[in-house]
Amino acid sequence: GIEFDYCCCHAAFALRDAGYEAIMVNCNPETVSTDYDTSDRLYFDPLTAEDVLEILRAEQASGELVGVIVQFGGQTPLKLADALEQAGIPILGTSPDMIDLAEDRDRFQKLLHKLGLTQPKNGIAYSVEQARLVAGELGFPLVVRPSYVLGGRAMQIIHDEGMLQTYLLDTVPGLVPEDIKQKYPNDKTGQINTLLGKNPLLFDTYLTGAIEVDVDCLCDGKDTFVSGILEHIEEAGIHSGDSACSLPVHALHPDLVDELERQTAALARALNVGGLMNVQYAIQDGTVYVLEVNPRASRTVPFVAKTIGRPIAKIAARIMAGETLENAFAHYGAMPDPRNPGHIAVKEAVFPFARFPGVDILLGPEMRSTGEVMGLDRDFALAFAKSQLGAGVDLPRAGTLFVSVRDEDKKGILPAVKRLAGQGFKVLATSGTARFLAENGVV
């Protein structure tokens, strides 16, 4: 993705400024990080352990290898961290063991318990049968996803037994690699169980009506700087790459913001983070739940950097090269106050739906956007409006509003419909929704 490309470029620039040779490994020629002047040397090779180790041996033969950074390329390079460390390659920043701790459901659960932090009720399944048992114990609705995936691939909200059955027998088989298919050519269940034995399914109770929050931070293993707390506008369960969000927050109580900062700093210290970390939270009825921790750069880094006016990917690269948080920041100005940057920024996702008529436009846990835009203003409403215009969304000032909402969502939609009706929009609705609106004063 372009967000990770941005991080790789900034990291290379910072390391070169710090006096290091920056070597880029990338197999995507469409990225800016593969430009001839971004790094000192560029390798067009797949990001596999075998290929990367061959490159590293060649580099070691011609000079001192300080280390490898795996934080800026998303999930793919993180998967290489263990193999590189076992081969004797130094990993700069957060250690492979701490990366694994954040990904391993059992280890991570123990860490949260030790820190006194809360997460949704959850379970883990290493087979089809165990998946059914875990779902039965937790109850529906559930969020289910494979471990070690990027972009929310194959992640779904499951509302009943039928959806679970479809997910297990139709969606999960699409993740099975060819070598496993060849080993069990006529046994779909055997294929799935072999896959789940190493890459289990993760189940979480779906927090209905929760507000989701993304938090990005920088840490040198000791000191932590929370660079941005992003309040999602879409409901919890929508992939963070598809949800509009606001920095600083627009509706959260300051006490909740304080608590998010406290929990983020505690997690960063516990994981001994060197560089960047992203934490995803959900807030339901005033309770903060930890959804996920990623000890790497997230897709929100460019947005946060532009909002607070500091190149946080460059700062993270210097931290991984051995500088303290304070010294790394000093190259780019004083530490700003992300809670009061002097303006409000709203990120909105850009979707390809207009180019693909007939595609289901309902959003969910699997990322579907192909870009993003940013609206900037001193007023939240204007910043949001700018983000919509930038994303190509027409904002009508008058006209007809059609409303059709399922029963469990009717109460939540009422304030918005009342406001639009009060602004002169004509309201049309399906029979059940029309009856509900009339009963609540919307004619």
mmCIF file with all atom_site columns, N, CA and C in Angstrom, residues 376-413:
data_model
loop_
_atom_site.group_PDB
_atom_site.id
_atom_site.type_symbol
_atom_site.label_atom_id
_atom_site.label_alt_id
_atom_site.label_comp_id
_atom_site.label_asym_id
_atom_site.label_entity_id
_atom_site.label_seq_id
_atom_site.pdbx_PDB_ins_code
_atom_site.Cartn_x
_atom_site.Cartn_y
_atom_site.Cartn_z
_atom_site.occupancy
_atom_site.B_iso_or_equiv
_atom_site.pdbx_formal_charge
_atom_site.auth_seq_id
_atom_site.auth_comp_id
_atom_site.auth_asym_id
_atom_site.auth_atom_id
_atom_site.pdbx_PDB_model_num
ATOM 1   N N  . LEU A 1 376 ? -9.077  19.360 6.192  1.00 0.00 ? 376 LEU A N  1
ATOM 2   C CA . LEU A 1 376 ? -8.417  20.107 7.264  1.00 0.00 ? 376 LEU A CA 1
ATOM 3   C C  . LEU A 1 376 ? -9.151  21.421 7.492  1.00 0.00 ? 376 LEU A C  1
ATOM 4   N N  . ASP A 1 377 ? -9.496  21.704 8.745  1.00 0.00 ? 377 ASP A N  1
ATOM 5   C CA . ASP A 1 377 ? -10.157 22.960 9.082  1.00 0.00 ? 377 ASP A CA 1
ATOM 6   C C  . ASP A 1 377 ? -10.085 23.145 10.590 1.00 0.00 ? 377 ASP A C  1
ATOM 7   N N  . ARG A 1 378 ? -10.479 24.321 11.062 1.00 0.00 ? 378 ARG A N  1
ATOM 8   C CA . ARG A 1 378 ? -10.532 24.556 12.505 1.00 0.00 ? 378 ARG A CA 1
ATOM 9   C C  . ARG A 1 378 ? -11.858 24.079 13.101 1.00 0.00 ? 378 ARG A C  1
ATOM 10  N N  . ASP A 1 379 ? -12.810 23.745 12.230 1.00 0.00 ? 379 ASP A N  1
ATOM 11  C CA . ASP A 1 379 ? -14.121 23.279 12.659 1.00 0.00 ? 379 ASP A CA 1
ATOM 12  C C  . ASP A 1 379 ? -14.323 21.846 12.174 1.00 0.00 ? 379 ASP A C  1
ATOM 13  N N  . PHE A 1 380 ? -14.811 20.955 13.062 1.00 0.00 ? 380 PHE A N  1
ATOM 14  C CA . PHE A 1 380 ? -14.953 19.546 12.685 1.00 0.00 ? 380 PHE A CA 1
ATOM 15  C C  . PHE A 1 380 ? -15.895 19.360 11.502 1.00 0.00 ? 380 PHE A C  1
ATOM 16  N N  . ALA A 1 381 ? -17.038 20.035 11.520 1.00 0.00 ? 381 ALA A N  1
ATOM 17  C CA . ALA A 1 381 ? -18.017 19.854 10.450 1.00 0.00 ? 381 ALA A CA 1
ATOM 18  C C  . ALA A 1 381 ? -17.431 20.245 9.095  1.00 0.00 ? 381 ALA A C  1
ATOM 19  N N  . LEU A 1 382 ? -16.688 21.349 9.055  1.00 0.00 ? 382 LEU A N  1
ATOM 20  C CA . LEU A 1 382 ? -16.088 21.787 7.794  1.00 0.00 ? 382 LEU A CA 1
ATOM 21  C C  . LEU A 1 382 ? -14.974 20.841 7.360  1.00 0.00 ? 382 LEU A C  1
ATOM 22  N N  . ALA A 1 383 ? -14.191 20.355 8.317  1.00 0.00 ? 383 ALA A N  1
ATOM 23  C CA . ALA A 1 383 ? -13.142 19.389 7.974  1.00 0.00 ? 383 ALA A CA 1
ATOM 24  C C  . ALA A 1 383 ? -13.761 18.117 7.406  1.00 0.00 ? 383 ALA A C  1
ATOM 25  N N  . PHE A 1 384 ? -14.868 17.670 7.998  1.00 0.00 ? 384 PHE A N  1
ATOM 26  C CA . PHE A 1 384 ? -15.542 16.471 7.497  1.00 0.00 ? 384 PHE A CA 1
ATOM 27  C C  . PHE A 1 384 ? -16.109 16.720 6.103  1.00 0.00 ? 384 PHE A C  1
ATOM 28  N N  . ALA A 1 385 ? -16.724 17.885 5.905  1.00 0.00 ? 385 ALA A N  1
ATOM 29  C CA . ALA A 1 385 ? -17.282 18.204 4.587  1.00 0.00 ? 385 ALA A CA 1
ATOM 30  C C  . ALA A 1 385 ? -16.185 18.234 3.526  1.00 0.00 ? 385 ALA A C  1
ATOM 31  N N  . LYS A 1 386 ? -15.043 18.807 3.854  1.00 0.00 ? 386 LYS A N  1
ATOM 32  C CA . LYS A 1 386 ? -13.923 18.842 2.903  1.00 0.00 ? 386 LYS A CA 1
ATOM 33  C C  . LYS A 1 386 ? -13.448 17.432 2.558  1.00 0.00 ? 386 LYS A C  1
ATOM 34  N N  . SER A 1 387 ? -13.430 16.554 3.563  1.00 0.00 ? 387 SER A N  1
ATOM 35  C CA . SER A 1 387 ? -12.992 15.181 3.297  1.00 0.00 ? 387 SER A CA 1
ATOM 36  C C  . SER A 1 387 ? -13.960 14.474 2.353  1.00 0.00 ? 387 SER A C  1
ATOM 37  N N  . GLN A 1 388 ? -15.258 14.744 2.498  1.00 0.00 ? 388 GLN A N  1
ATOM 38  C CA . GLN A 1 388 ? -16.242 14.117 1.610  1.00 0.00 ? 388 GLN A CA 1
ATOM 39  C C  . GLN A 1 388 ? -16.103 14.636 0.183  1.00 0.00 ? 388 GLN A C  1
ATOM 40  N N  . LEU A 1 389 ? -15.918 15.927 0.051  1.00 0.00 ? 389 LEU A N  1
ATOM 41  C CA . LEU A 1 389 ? -15.733 16.502 -1.285 1.00 0.00 ? 389 LEU A CA 1
ATOM 42  C C  . LEU A 1 389 ? -14.463 15.966 -1.929 1.00 0.00 ? 389 LEU A C  1
ATOM 43  N N  . GLY A 1 390 ? -13.406 15.828 -1.128 1.00 0.00 ? 390 GLY A N  1
ATOM 44  C CA . GLY A 1 390 ? -12.154 15.289 -1.651 1.00 0.00 ? 390 GLY A CA 1
ATOM 45  C C  . GLY A 1 390 ? -12.285 13.853 -2.110 1.00 0.00 ? 390 GLY A C  1
ATOM 46  N N  . ALA A 1 391 ? -13.178 13.095 -1.455 1.00 0.00 ? 391 ALA A N  1
ATOM 47  C CA . ALA A 1 391 ? -13.391 11.693 -1.822 1.00 0.00 ? 391 ALA A CA 1
ATOM 48  C C  . ALA A 1 391 ? -14.381 11.538 -2.967 1.00 0.00 ? 391 ALA A C  1
ATOM 49  N N  . GLY A 1 392 ? -14.887 12.664 -3.462 1.00 0.00 ? 392 GLY A N  1
ATOM 50  C CA . GLY A 1 392 ? -15.817 12.600 -4.586 1.00 0.00 ? 392 GLY A CA 1
ATOM 51  C C  . GLY A 1 392 ? -17.253 12.351 -4.186 1.00 0.00 ? 392 GLY A C  1
ATOM 52  N N  . VAL A 1 393 ? -17.577 12.597 -2.916 1.00 0.00 ? 393 VAL A N  1
ATOM 53  C CA . VAL A 1 393 ? -18.945 12.394 -2.434 1.00 0.00 ? 393 VAL A CA 1
ATOM 54  C C  . VAL A 1 393 ? -19.715 13.703 -2.550 1.00 0.00 ? 393 VAL A C  1
ATOM 55  N N  . ASP A 1 394 ? -20.833 13.668 -3.265 1.00 0.00 ? 394 ASP A N  1
ATOM 56  C CA . ASP A 1 394 ? -21.663 14.857 -3.417 1.00 0.00 ? 394 ASP A CA 1
ATOM 57  C C  . ASP A 1 394 ? -22.432 15.105 -2.121 1.00 0.00 ? 394 ASP A C  1
ATOM 58  N N  . LEU A 1 395 ? -22.413 16.336 -1.637 1.00 0.00 ? 395 LEU A N  1
ATOM 59  C CA . LEU A 1 395 ? -23.127 16.689 -0.412 1.00 0.00 ? 395 LEU A CA 1
ATOM 60  C C  . LEU A 1 395 ? -24.324 17.562 -0.773 1.00 0.00 ? 395 LEU A C  1
ATOM 61  N N  . PRO A 1 396 ? -25.501 16.960 -0.978 1.00 0.00 ? 396 PRO A N  1
ATOM 62  C CA . PRO A 1 396 ? -26.678 17.750 -1.375 1.00 0.00 ? 396 PRO A CA 1
ATOM 63  C C  . PRO A 1 396 ? -27.156 18.653 -0.249 1.00 0.00 ? 396 PRO A C  1
ATOM 64  N N  . ARG A 1 397 ? -27.641 19.832 -0.617 1.00 0.00 ? 397 ARG A N  1
ATOM 65  C CA . ARG A 1 397 ? -28.175 20.761 0.371  1.00 0.00 ? 397 ARG A CA 1
ATOM 66  C C  . ARG A 1 397 ? -29.685 20.656 0.490  1.00 0.00 ? 397 ARG A C  1
ATOM 67  N N  . ALA A 1 398 ? -30.312 19.985 -0.449 1.00 0.00 ? 398 ALA A N  1
ATOM 68  C CA . ALA A 1 398 ? -31.758 19.797 -0.420 1.00 0.00 ? 398 ALA A CA 1
ATOM 69  C C  . ALA A 1 398 ? -32.087 18.567 -1.249 1.00 0.00 ? 398 ALA A C  1
ATOM 70  N N  . GLY A 1 399 ? -33.332 18.076 -1.073 1.00 0.00 ? 399 GLY A N  1
ATOM 71  C CA . GLY A 1 399 ? -33.735 16.915 -1.858 1.00 0.00 ? 399 GLY A CA 1
ATOM 72  C C  . GLY A 1 399 ? -34.527 15.932 -1.024 1.00 0.00 ? 399 GLY A C  1
ATOM 73  N N  . THR A 1 400 ? -34.488 14.673 -1.446 1.00 0.00 ? 400 THR A N  1
ATOM 74  C CA . THR A 1 400 ? -35.272 13.623 -0.798 1.00 0.00 ? 400 THR A CA 1
ATOM 75  C C  . THR A 1 400 ? -34.350 12.607 -0.138 1.00 0.00 ? 400 THR A C  1
ATOM 76  N N  . LEU A 1 401 ? -34.673 12.255 1.092  1.00 0.00 ? 401 LEU A N  1
ATOM 77  C CA . LEU A 1 401 ? -33.898 11.285 1.864  1.00 0.00 ? 401 LEU A CA 1
ATOM 78  C C  . LEU A 1 401 ? -34.693 9.983  1.949  1.00 0.00 ? 401 LEU A C  1
ATOM 79  N N  . PHE A 1 402 ? -34.100 8.877  1.503  1.00 0.00 ? 402 PHE A N  1
ATOM 80  C CA . PHE A 1 402 ? -34.750 7.566  1.615  1.00 0.00 ? 402 PHE A CA 1
ATOM 81  C C  . PHE A 1 402 ? -34.127 6.803  2.777  1.00 0.00 ? 402 PHE A C  1
ATOM 82  N N  . VAL A 1 403 ? -34.969 6.318  3.694  1.00 0.00 ? 403 VAL A N  1
ATOM 83  C CA . VAL A 1 403 ? -34.487 5.649  4.899  1.00 0.00 ? 403 VAL A CA 1
ATOM 84  C C  . VAL A 1 403 ? -35.092 4.248  4.980  1.00 0.00 ? 403 VAL A C  1
ATOM 85  N N  . SER A 1 404 ? -34.225 3.254  5.107  1.00 0.00 ? 404 SER A N  1
ATOM 86  C CA . SER A 1 404 ? -34.664 1.873  5.328  1.00 0.00 ? 404 SER A CA 1
ATOM 87  C C  . SER A 1 404 ? -33.672 1.231  6.284  1.00 0.00 ? 404 SER A C  1
ATOM 88  N N  . VAL A 1 405 ? -34.098 0.987  7.506  1.00 0.00 ? 405 VAL A N  1
ATOM 89  C CA . VAL A 1 405 ? -33.189 0.558  8.562  1.00 0.00 ? 405 VAL A CA 1
ATOM 90  C C  . VAL A 1 405 ? -33.789 -0.645 9.295  1.00 0.00 ? 405 VAL A C  1
ATOM 91  N N  . ARG A 1 406 ? -32.940 -1.629 9.609  1.00 0.00 ? 406 ARG A N  1
ATOM 92  C CA . ARG A 1 406 ? -33.428 -2.787 10.366 1.00 0.00 ? 406 ARG A CA 1
ATOM 93  C C  . ARG A 1 406 ? -33.799 -2.360 11.783 1.00 0.00 ? 406 ARG A C  1
ATOM 94  N N  . ASP A 1 407 ? -34.637 -3.164 12.421 1.00 0.00 ? 407 ASP A N  1
ATOM 95  C CA . ASP A 1 407 ? -35.223 -2.783 13.710 1.00 0.00 ? 407 ASP A CA 1
ATOM 96  C C  . ASP A 1 407 ? -34.182 -2.412 14.759 1.00 0.00 ? 407 ASP A C  1
ATOM 97  N N  . GLU A 1 408 ? -33.093 -3.195 14.849 1.00 0.00 ? 408 GLU A N  1
ATOM 98  C CA . GLU A 1 408 ? -32.110 -2.942 15.908 1.00 0.00 ? 408 GLU A CA 1
ATOM 99  C C  . GLU A 1 408 ? -31.332 -1.639 15.707 1.00 0.00 ? 408 GLU A C  1
ATOM 100 N N  . ASP A 1 409 ? -31.402 -1.069 14.484 1.00 0.00 ? 409 ASP A N  1
ATOM 101 C CA . ASP A 1 409 ? -30.663 0.169  14.210 1.00 0.00 ? 409 ASP A CA 1
ATOM 102 C C  . ASP A 1 409 ? -31.560 1.401  14.164 1.00 0.00 ? 409 ASP A C  1
ATOM 103 N N  . LYS A 1 410 ? -32.860 1.218  14.297 1.00 0.00 ? 410 LYS A N  1
ATOM 104 C CA . LYS A 1 410 ? -33.788 2.349  14.121 1.00 0.00 ? 410 LYS A CA 1
ATOM 105 C C  . LYS A 1 410 ? -33.544 3.465  15.135 1.00 0.00 ? 410 LYS A C  1
ATOM 106 N N  . LYS A 1 411 ? -33.328 3.089  16.388 1.00 0.00 ? 411 LYS A N  1
ATOM 107 C CA . LYS A 1 411 ? -33.120 4.104  17.424 1.00 0.00 ? 411 LYS A CA 1
ATOM 108 C C  . LYS A 1 411 ? -31.884 4.945  17.131 1.00 0.00 ? 411 LYS A C  1
ATOM 109 N N  . GLY A 1 412 ? -30.835 4.310  16.636 1.00 0.00 ? 412 GLY A N  1
ATOM 110 C CA . GLY A 1 412 ? -29.594 5.030  16.376 1.00 0.00 ? 412 GLY A CA 1
ATOM 111 C C  . GLY A 1 412 ? -29.681 6.010  15.228 1.00 0.00 ? 412 GLY A C  1
ATOM 112 N N  . ILE A 1 413 ? -30.567 5.747  14.260 1.00 0.00 ? 413 ILE A N  1
ATOM 113 C CA . ILE A 1 413 ? -30.644 6.606  13.076 1.00 0.00 ? 413 ILE A CA 1
ATOM 114 C C  . ILE A 1 413 ? -31.540 7.820  13.309 1.00 0.00 ? 413 ILE A C  1
#
